[in-house]
Amino acid sequence: MAATNIEVWQQATVIETEDVATNIRRIVLAPALPKRAEPGSHLDLFVTIDGERHKRSYSVVDSTEDGSRVAISVLKAPLSRGGSIFMHTLQPGDALEITQPLQNFPLRIGAPRYVLLAGGIGLTAIVNMARVLKNLGANYTLVYAARTRERMAYLPELRALHGENLQVHIDDEGTALSVPDLVGSVDPSSELYMCGPIRLMDAVRRAWTERELPAPNLRFETFGNSGWYDPEEFIVRVPRLVVEARVPAGRSMLEALEDAGVEMMFDCRKGECGLCEVKVLALEGAIDHRDVFYSEREQHAAEKMCCCVSRAVTSPTGLAANAARGGPAIVTIGVS
Ligand code: FES
């Protein structure tokens, strides 16, 4: 299906809200300029945090054929910068500014076999694809993994619709997903689509490369919101501009630099395009790379980082050297 990414902004009205799992709310919108949502598409919208407007992206979970009702699902993240909290306050009748559906995770029709992998709230990017493949009579498996059953949205509906094609893995119930087993079961003609925590997607990417499976057959969506370590406050310094800024746990380094008046380049703000790259000149601590732009080797080198999503942390374990030093991590960067 063709990718369409012309941003058309419009008003939408909230027409339904419903909790579909612990801290996950389904929100149904009626857009003023309805447009059909292809599988894998998302909406950008503006949330209000402390009186300021910020852009966020949410996958379209389902929609009517004509796009007059579009559903998204929002996880209230414990370390949210405020966007998901705002979304959970919405009530029927509230207005939102949203785009028409945008597409950067298209489903290619015609593969002999599909594996759809959803980790936690990543299901929202996958669920519509699974429905389309079911309707097409395609050969597919939907793999849905999470830590606990309470955090799994739409589970009864998925069981009813996908039956044997659904595989569920729940850490707390001793049925955690084995990435090597999953990737080991994939043959070179299969396509794997995934969305979930960065750890899960990194593990799949590594296993995929090790098995020398075709790179174009692995497709993923990321909203750049999960890392290897819990976010913590750190300091960013830009010597050339004589700027030093604190980056609180709830804000990105890109936002902190913008707040400090630094003119930054960016596009996706999701760790995908690399446009916000900064050079790392010095580092007290470690980098928690949260992008999908760099290779593993580049991430390991810690010479540059995507400042829209990646962060500095006191140490890879969150404990040792810098914690003993007592201060936050400090990253000194060069911006072009
Ligand atoms: S803006 Fe695209 S990776 Fe940061």
PDB file of N, CA and C and ligand atoms in Angstrom, residues 266-269 271-274 276 306 308, ligand 1:
ATOM      1  N   PHE A 266      15.704  18.918  13.156  1.00  0.00           N
ATOM      2  CA  PHE A 266      14.988  17.690  13.511  1.00  0.00           C
ATOM      3  C   PHE A 266      13.922  17.422  12.466  1.00  0.00           C
ATOM      4  N   ASP A 267      13.420  16.213  12.473  1.00  0.00           N
ATOM      5  CA  ASP A 267      12.258  15.919  11.641  1.00  0.00           C
ATOM      6  C   ASP A 267      11.305  15.019  12.409  1.00  0.00           C
ATOM      7  N   CYS A 268      11.683  13.735  12.549  1.00  0.00           N
ATOM      8  CA  CYS A 268      10.702  12.774  13.076  1.00  0.00           C
ATOM      9  C   CYS A 268      10.457  12.899  14.572  1.00  0.00           C
ATOM     10  N   ARG A 269      11.462  13.315  15.328  1.00  0.00           N
ATOM     11  CA  ARG A 269      11.418  13.328  16.796  1.00  0.00           C
ATOM     12  C   ARG A 269      11.103  11.944  17.359  1.00  0.00           C
ATOM     13  N   GLY A 271      13.561   9.228  16.715  1.00  0.00           N
ATOM     14  CA  GLY A 271      14.771   8.406  16.647  1.00  0.00           C
ATOM     15  C   GLY A 271      14.902   7.630  15.357  1.00  0.00           C
ATOM     16  N   GLU A 272      14.263   8.102  14.301  1.00  0.00           N
ATOM     17  CA  GLU A 272      14.294   7.329  13.053  1.00  0.00           C
ATOM     18  C   GLU A 272      15.112   7.993  11.947  1.00  0.00           C
ATOM     19  N   CYS A 273      15.083   9.326  11.857  1.00  0.00           N
ATOM     20  CA  CYS A 273      15.648   9.982  10.676  1.00  0.00           C
ATOM     21  C   CYS A 273      17.105  10.409  10.849  1.00  0.00           C
ATOM     22  N   GLY A 274      17.566  10.593  12.072  1.00  0.00           N
ATOM     23  CA  GLY A 274      18.953  10.984  12.322  1.00  0.00           C
ATOM     24  C   GLY A 274      19.230  12.470  12.150  1.00  0.00           C
ATOM     25  N   CYS A 276      18.512  14.988  13.944  1.00  0.00           N
ATOM     26  CA  CYS A 276      18.838  15.714  15.177  1.00  0.00           C
ATOM     27  C   CYS A 276      20.184  15.281  15.754  1.00  0.00           C
ATOM     28  N   CYS A 306      21.196  10.646  18.745  1.00  0.00           N
ATOM     29  CA  CYS A 306      19.983  11.318  18.280  1.00  0.00           C
ATOM     30  C   CYS A 306      19.354  11.977  19.511  1.00  0.00           C
ATOM     31  N   CYS A 308      16.763  13.669  20.013  1.00  0.00           N
ATOM     32  CA  CYS A 308      15.314  13.726  20.209  1.00  0.00           C
ATOM     33  C   CYS A 308      14.828  12.624  21.143  1.00  0.00           C
TER      34      CYS A 308
HETATM   35  S1  FES B   1      14.518  14.051  14.768  1.00  0.00           S
HETATM   36 FE1  FES B   1      14.591  12.196  13.671  1.00  0.00          FE
HETATM   37  S2  FES B   1      16.002  11.008  14.806  1.00  0.00           S
HETATM   38 FE2  FES B   1      15.773  12.796  15.988  1.00  0.00          FE
END
